[in-house]
PDB file of C-alpha atoms in Angstrom:
ATOM      1  CA  MET A  29      58.377  54.801   4.921  1.00  0.00           C
ATOM      2  CA  GLU A  30      61.818  54.170   3.212  1.00  0.00           C
ATOM      3  CA  ASN A  31      64.241  56.943   2.904  1.00  0.00           C
ATOM      4  CA  PHE A  32      64.464  58.956  -0.272  1.00  0.00           C
ATOM      5  CA  ASP A  33      67.499  58.090  -2.461  1.00  0.00           C
ATOM      6  CA  TRP A  34      69.203  61.472  -3.205  1.00  0.00           C
ATOM      7  CA  SER A  35      71.444  59.732  -5.705  1.00  0.00           C
ATOM      8  CA  ILE A  36      68.610  59.799  -8.433  1.00  0.00           C
ATOM      9  CA  LEU A  37      69.243  63.719  -8.493  1.00  0.00           C
ATOM     10  CA  THR A  38      72.711  63.300  -9.930  1.00  0.00           C
ATOM     11  CA  VAL A  39      71.390  61.045 -13.041  1.00  0.00           C
ATOM     12  CA  PRO A  40      71.534  63.167 -15.994  1.00  0.00           C
ATOM     13  CA  THR A  41      68.607  61.619 -18.090  1.00  0.00           C
ATOM     14  CA  PRO A  42      65.009  62.632 -18.535  1.00  0.00           C
ATOM     15  CA  ARG A  43      63.858  59.500 -16.927  1.00  0.00           C
ATOM     16  CA  ALA A  44      65.901  60.228 -13.901  1.00  0.00           C
ATOM     17  CA  VAL A  45      64.314  63.559 -13.672  1.00  0.00           C
ATOM     18  CA  VAL A  46      60.884  62.854 -13.661  1.00  0.00           C
ATOM     19  CA  ARG A  47      61.582  59.782 -11.389  1.00  0.00           C
ATOM     20  CA  GLY A  48      63.501  62.187  -8.957  1.00  0.00           C
ATOM     21  CA  GLN A  49      60.094  64.457  -8.935  1.00  0.00           C
ATOM     22  CA  LEU A  50      57.784  61.461  -8.387  1.00  0.00           C
ATOM     23  CA  GLU A  51      59.923  59.772  -5.758  1.00  0.00           C
ATOM     24  CA  PHE A  52      60.733  62.816  -3.596  1.00  0.00           C
ATOM     25  CA  SER A  53      57.061  64.049  -3.980  1.00  0.00           C
ATOM     26  CA  TRP A  54      55.789  60.697  -2.948  1.00  0.00           C
ATOM     27  CA  TRP A  55      58.385  60.413  -0.064  1.00  0.00           C
ATOM     28  CA  GLU A  56      57.175  63.699   1.384  1.00  0.00           C
ATOM     29  CA  LEU A  57      53.466  63.065   1.097  1.00  0.00           C
ATOM     30  CA  GLY A  58      53.926  59.366   2.277  1.00  0.00           C
ATOM     31  CA  ARG A  59      55.615  60.537   5.508  1.00  0.00           C
ATOM     32  CA  ARG A  60      52.660  62.985   6.254  1.00  0.00           C
ATOM     33  CA  LEU A  61      50.118  60.322   5.659  1.00  0.00           C
ATOM     34  CA  GLU A  62      51.492  58.096   8.264  1.00  0.00           C
ATOM     35  CA  THR A  63      50.712  60.614  10.847  1.00  0.00           C
ATOM     36  CA  VAL A  64      47.077  61.472   9.729  1.00  0.00           C
ATOM     37  CA  THR A  65      44.696  60.656  12.439  1.00  0.00           C
ATOM     38  CA  GLN A  66      40.848  59.544  11.632  1.00  0.00           C
ATOM     39  CA  ALA A  67      39.615  62.851  13.108  1.00  0.00           C
ATOM     40  CA  GLU A  68      42.072  64.802  10.622  1.00  0.00           C
ATOM     41  CA  PHE A  69      41.071  62.444   7.768  1.00  0.00           C
ATOM     42  CA  VAL A  70      37.422  63.335   7.740  1.00  0.00           C
ATOM     43  CA  TRP A  71      37.499  66.818   8.908  1.00  0.00           C
ATOM     44  CA  GLU A  72      35.614  69.190   6.808  1.00  0.00           C
ATOM     45  CA  PRO A  73      37.128  72.661   6.363  1.00  0.00           C
ATOM     46  CA  ALA A  74      33.743  73.967   5.471  1.00  0.00           C
ATOM     47  CA  PRO A  75      30.180  72.742   5.589  1.00  0.00           C
ATOM     48  CA  GLY A  76      29.445  70.272   3.064  1.00  0.00           C
ATOM     49  CA  ALA A  77      32.964  69.583   1.974  1.00  0.00           C
ATOM     50  CA  LEU A  78      33.386  66.546  -0.230  1.00  0.00           C
ATOM     51  CA  SER A  79      34.472  63.441   1.385  1.00  0.00           C
ATOM     52  CA  VAL A  80      34.507  59.623   1.462  1.00  0.00           C
ATOM     53  CA  ARG A  81      31.029  58.674   3.177  1.00  0.00           C
ATOM     54  CA  ARG A  82      29.180  55.573   3.739  1.00  0.00           C
ATOM     55  CA  ARG A  83      26.579  55.363   0.672  1.00  0.00           C
ATOM     56  CA  SER A  84      23.667  55.550   2.916  1.00  0.00           C
ATOM     57  CA  GLU A  85      24.974  58.924   4.405  1.00  0.00           C
ATOM     58  CA  SER A  86      26.119  60.856   1.186  1.00  0.00           C
ATOM     59  CA  THR A  87      23.932  63.761  -0.292  1.00  0.00           C
ATOM     60  CA  ALA A  88      26.385  64.653  -2.935  1.00  0.00           C
ATOM     61  CA  PRO A  89      25.096  65.166  -6.510  1.00  0.00           C
ATOM     62  CA  ARG A  90      27.307  62.261  -7.855  1.00  0.00           C
ATOM     63  CA  VAL A  91      29.215  59.336  -6.067  1.00  0.00           C
ATOM     64  CA  PHE A  92      31.406  56.779  -7.395  1.00  0.00           C
ATOM     65  CA  GLY A  93      32.758  53.502  -6.039  1.00  0.00           C
ATOM     66  CA  VAL A  94      31.268  50.037  -5.199  1.00  0.00           C
ATOM     67  CA  GLY A  95      30.656  48.681  -1.665  1.00  0.00           C
ATOM     68  CA  GLU A  96      29.770  50.423   1.385  1.00  0.00           C
ATOM     69  CA  TRP A  97      32.124  53.809   0.956  1.00  0.00           C
ATOM     70  CA  VAL A  98      31.644  56.151  -1.896  1.00  0.00           C
ATOM     71  CA  VAL A  99      33.638  59.218  -3.127  1.00  0.00           C
ATOM     72  CA  GLU A 100      31.369  62.303  -3.575  1.00  0.00           C
ATOM     73  CA  TRP A 101      31.701  64.234  -6.493  1.00  0.00           C
ATOM     74  CA  PRO A 102      30.123  67.621  -7.447  1.00  0.00           C
ATOM     75  CA  GLU A 103      27.479  68.499  -9.912  1.00  0.00           C
ATOM     76  CA  GLY A 104      30.132  70.136 -12.441  1.00  0.00           C
ATOM     77  CA  PRO A 105      33.300  68.493 -13.534  1.00  0.00           C
ATOM     78  CA  ASP A 106      35.570  71.598 -12.763  1.00  0.00           C
ATOM     79  CA  HIS A 107      34.044  72.855  -9.459  1.00  0.00           C
ATOM     80  CA  PRO A 108      35.076  70.423  -6.809  1.00  0.00           C
ATOM     81  CA  GLY A 109      34.834  72.967  -3.793  1.00  0.00           C
ATOM     82  CA  PRO A 110      36.223  72.358  -0.458  1.00  0.00           C
ATOM     83  CA  ARG A 111      37.194  68.576   0.176  1.00  0.00           C
ATOM     84  CA  THR A 112      38.521  66.372   3.095  1.00  0.00           C
ATOM     85  CA  VAL A 113      41.761  64.448   3.362  1.00  0.00           C
ATOM     86  CA  ALA A 114      39.659  61.462   2.856  1.00  0.00           C
ATOM     87  CA  TRP A 115      38.566  62.879  -0.647  1.00  0.00           C
ATOM     88  CA  LEU A 116      42.012  63.471  -1.618  1.00  0.00           C
ATOM     89  CA  VAL A 117      43.334  60.265  -0.669  1.00  0.00           C
ATOM     90  CA  ALA A 118      40.401  58.519  -2.629  1.00  0.00           C
ATOM     91  CA  HIS A 119      41.308  60.916  -5.786  1.00  0.00           C
ATOM     92  CA  LEU A 120      44.830  60.037  -5.626  1.00  0.00           C
ATOM     93  CA  THR A 121      44.090  56.400  -5.314  1.00  0.00           C
ATOM     94  CA  GLU A 122      41.847  56.194  -8.343  1.00  0.00           C
ATOM     95  CA  VAL A 123      44.173  58.266 -10.471  1.00  0.00           C
ATOM     96  CA  LEU A 124      47.095  56.298  -9.657  1.00  0.00           C
ATOM     97  CA  THR A 125      45.211  52.915 -10.003  1.00  0.00           C
ATOM     98  CA  GLU A 126      43.623  53.740 -13.408  1.00  0.00           C
ATOM     99  CA  ARG A 127      46.894  55.042 -14.736  1.00  0.00           C
ATOM    100  CA  TYR A 128      48.841  51.945 -13.416  1.00  0.00           C
ATOM    101  CA  ASP A 129      46.519  49.432 -14.673  1.00  0.00           C
ATOM    102  CA  TRP A 130      46.115  51.079 -18.192  1.00  0.00           C
ATOM    103  CA  THR A 131      49.882  51.361 -18.507  1.00  0.00           C
ATOM    104  CA  PHE A 132      51.326  48.161 -17.005  1.00  0.00           C
ATOM    105  CA  GLY A 133      48.040  46.143 -16.049  1.00  0.00           C
ATOM    106  CA  GLU A 134      44.928  44.827 -17.525  1.00  0.00           C
ATOM    107  CA  HIS A 135      43.547  47.877 -19.132  1.00  0.00           C
ATOM    108  CA  ARG A 136      40.101  47.595 -16.986  1.00  0.00           C
ATOM    109  CA  ALA A 137      40.398  49.808 -13.794  1.00  0.00           C
ATOM    110  CA  ARG A 138      38.082  52.771 -13.796  1.00  0.00           C
ATOM    111  CA  ARG A 139      37.272  54.700 -10.819  1.00  0.00           C
ATOM    112  CA  SER A 140      33.571  53.792 -10.607  1.00  0.00           C
ATOM    113  CA  ASP A 141      34.589  50.201 -10.349  1.00  0.00           C
ATOM    114  CA  LEU A 142      36.888  50.697  -7.362  1.00  0.00           C
ATOM    115  CA  THR A 143      36.397  49.985  -3.514  1.00  0.00           C
ATOM    116  CA  TYR A 144      37.114  52.828  -1.215  1.00  0.00           C
ATOM    117  CA  SER A 145      37.306  53.434   2.601  1.00  0.00           C
ATOM    118  CA  GLY A 146      36.367  56.210   4.775  1.00  0.00           C
ATOM    119  CA  GLU A 147      38.766  54.966   7.405  1.00  0.00           C
ATOM    120  CA  VAL A 148      42.181  56.298   7.428  1.00  0.00           C
ATOM    121  CA  GLY A 149      44.268  52.938   8.000  1.00  0.00           C
ATOM    122  CA  PRO A 150      42.715  50.989   5.053  1.00  0.00           C
ATOM    123  CA  ALA A 151      42.584  54.144   2.748  1.00  0.00           C
ATOM    124  CA  VAL A 152      46.035  55.149   3.143  1.00  0.00           C
ATOM    125  CA  ALA A 153      47.493  51.515   2.860  1.00  0.00           C
ATOM    126  CA  GLU A 154      45.739  51.221  -0.516  1.00  0.00           C
ATOM    127  CA  LEU A 155      46.970  54.593  -1.707  1.00  0.00           C
ATOM    128  CA  THR A 156      50.421  53.577  -0.597  1.00  0.00           C
ATOM    129  CA  ARG A 157      50.137  49.913  -2.391  1.00  0.00           C
ATOM    130  CA  VAL A 158      49.065  51.462  -5.626  1.00  0.00           C
ATOM    131  CA  ALA A 159      51.688  54.222  -5.461  1.00  0.00           C
ATOM    132  CA  ASP A 160      54.406  51.726  -4.842  1.00  0.00           C
ATOM    133  CA  LEU A 161      53.073  49.865  -8.078  1.00  0.00           C
ATOM    134  CA  TRP A 162      53.215  53.038 -10.122  1.00  0.00           C
ATOM    135  CA  ARG A 163      56.829  53.887  -8.722  1.00  0.00           C
ATOM    136  CA  ALA A 164      58.078  50.389  -9.523  1.00  0.00           C
ATOM    137  CA  GLY A 165      56.565  50.329 -12.964  1.00  0.00           C
ATOM    138  CA  ILE A 166      58.414  53.735 -13.684  1.00  0.00           C
ATOM    139  CA  ALA A 167      61.530  52.538 -12.386  1.00  0.00           C
ATOM    140  CA  GLN A 168      61.685  49.603 -14.794  1.00  0.00           C
ATOM    141  CA  MET A 169      60.850  51.967 -17.798  1.00  0.00           C
ATOM    142  CA  SER A 170      63.704  52.810 -20.193  1.00  0.00           C
ATOM    143  CA  ASP A 171      64.653  56.387 -21.223  1.00  0.00           C
ATOM    144  CA  ASP A 172      63.061  55.660 -24.686  1.00  0.00           C
ATOM    145  CA  ASP A 173      59.826  54.225 -23.200  1.00  0.00           C
ATOM    146  CA  ILE A 174      59.021  57.722 -21.510  1.00  0.00           C
ATOM    147  CA  PHE A 175      58.847  59.236 -24.918  1.00  0.00           C
ATOM    148  CA  THR A 176      56.769  56.583 -26.529  1.00  0.00           C
ATOM    149  CA  VAL A 177      53.227  57.809 -27.783  1.00  0.00           C
ATOM    150  CA  GLY A 178      50.356  55.757 -26.448  1.00  0.00           C
ATOM    151  CA  PHE A 179      52.452  53.774 -23.791  1.00  0.00           C
ATOM    152  CA  SER A 180      49.363  54.328 -21.753  1.00  0.00           C
ATOM    153  CA  GLN A 181      45.822  53.832 -22.787  1.00  0.00           C
ATOM    154  CA  ALA A 182      43.795  55.314 -19.747  1.00  0.00           C
ATOM    155  CA  THR A 183      42.474  58.253 -21.638  1.00  0.00           C
ATOM    156  CA  GLU A 184      42.341  59.505 -25.202  1.00  0.00           C
ATOM    157  CA  ILE A 185      44.779  62.110 -24.383  1.00  0.00           C
ATOM    158  CA  ASP A 186      47.068  59.429 -22.911  1.00  0.00           C
ATOM    159  CA  GLN A 187      46.909  57.420 -26.023  1.00  0.00           C
ATOM    160  CA  GLN A 188      48.122  60.202 -28.387  1.00  0.00           C
ATOM    161  CA  SER A 189      50.861  61.774 -26.190  1.00  0.00           C
ATOM    162  CA  PRO A 190      54.492  61.002 -25.273  1.00  0.00           C
ATOM    163  CA  PHE A 191      54.219  59.021 -21.827  1.00  0.00           C
ATOM    164  CA  ALA A 192      56.583  61.700 -20.120  1.00  0.00           C
ATOM    165  CA  HIS A 193      53.497  64.029 -20.477  1.00  0.00           C
ATOM    166  CA  LEU A 194      51.604  61.551 -18.391  1.00  0.00           C
ATOM    167  CA  LEU A 195      54.014  60.861 -16.042  1.00  0.00           C
ATOM    168  CA  GLN A 196      54.528  64.716 -15.438  1.00  0.00           C
ATOM    169  CA  HIS A 197      50.928  64.937 -14.896  1.00  0.00           C
ATOM    170  CA  ILE A 198      50.704  62.185 -12.261  1.00  0.00           C
ATOM    171  CA  ASN A 199      53.649  63.911 -10.533  1.00  0.00           C
ATOM    172  CA  ARG A 200      51.621  67.092 -10.520  1.00  0.00           C
ATOM    173  CA  GLU A 201      48.581  65.305  -9.077  1.00  0.00           C
ATOM    174  CA  ILE A 202      50.801  64.017  -6.284  1.00  0.00           C
ATOM    175  CA  ILE A 203      52.439  67.513  -5.622  1.00  0.00           C
ATOM    176  CA  HIS A 204      49.177  69.242  -6.004  1.00  0.00           C
ATOM    177  CA  HIS A 205      46.990  67.199  -4.002  1.00  0.00           C
ATOM    178  CA  GLY A 206      49.861  66.379  -1.261  1.00  0.00           C
ATOM    179  CA  SER A 207      50.058  69.938  -0.691  1.00  0.00           C
ATOM    180  CA  GLU A 208      46.418  70.301  -0.003  1.00  0.00           C
ATOM    181  CA  VAL A 209      46.832  67.270   2.668  1.00  0.00           C
ATOM    182  CA  PHE A 210      49.560  69.202   4.287  1.00  0.00           C
ATOM    183  CA  THR A 211      47.421  72.251   4.236  1.00  0.00           C
ATOM    184  CA  LEU A 212      44.313  70.590   5.763  1.00  0.00           C
ATOM    185  CA  THR A 213      46.217  68.641   8.459  1.00  0.00           C
ATOM    186  CA  ASP A 214      48.254  71.706   9.432  1.00  0.00           C
ATOM    187  CA  LEU A 215      45.023  73.808   9.736  1.00  0.00           C
ATOM    188  CA  TYR A 216      43.404  70.999  11.812  1.00  0.00           C
ATOM    189  CA  ARG A 217      46.284  70.785  14.088  1.00  0.00           C
ATOM    190  CA  VAL A 218      46.815  74.478  14.793  1.00  0.00           C
ATOM    191  CA  THR A 219      42.764  74.952  15.201  1.00  0.00           C
ATOM    192  CA  GLY A 220      41.902  71.687  17.000  1.00  0.00           C
ATOM    193  CA  GLY A 221      39.593  71.049  14.187  1.00  0.00           C
ATOM    194  CA  GLY A 222      37.816  74.459  14.452  1.00  0.00           C
ATOM    195  CA  ARG A 223      37.232  76.503  11.481  1.00  0.00           C
ATOM    196  CA  GLY A 224      39.067  79.625  13.054  1.00  0.00           C
TER     197      GLY A 224
END
């Protein structure tokens, strides 16, 4: 993992502010993900936690993804319940993949069409790959670009909003779910995988 470039925090532009937040948040999360073991990756903090499982082993009400592994999803959209690090990594992967593709790419990627992995190495590698693509795309934007309405076409809200709102939303996703990754791995490490 490369070092964080602290000099971005001295640049007085709106783009630098959101980039600084993105870069620092990803730098912190990326360093933690480099240390996550397979046991930590799939540890369930409560019975029935949402995870990434082989298609034949999942009993979740809804799943998405193509191939051997699927990401579990709850019955209702706003009640995800407890989840594993594997689920959090998959969720960040689909969020970044969709938003990257619908901003800088071919405008085709959707979460249901992606391939996921329940193995820590490939899953973290894919998240890192798409995070690097997103960061590079943001780095190439101008200050005016981040205020362009409809710069991303991923969702109806994105199409109607200045891009800065989406960029802040993605930053919040990395911060929010990154903090969950830290919490789950910290709990696993102090309890040895027990539920205390």
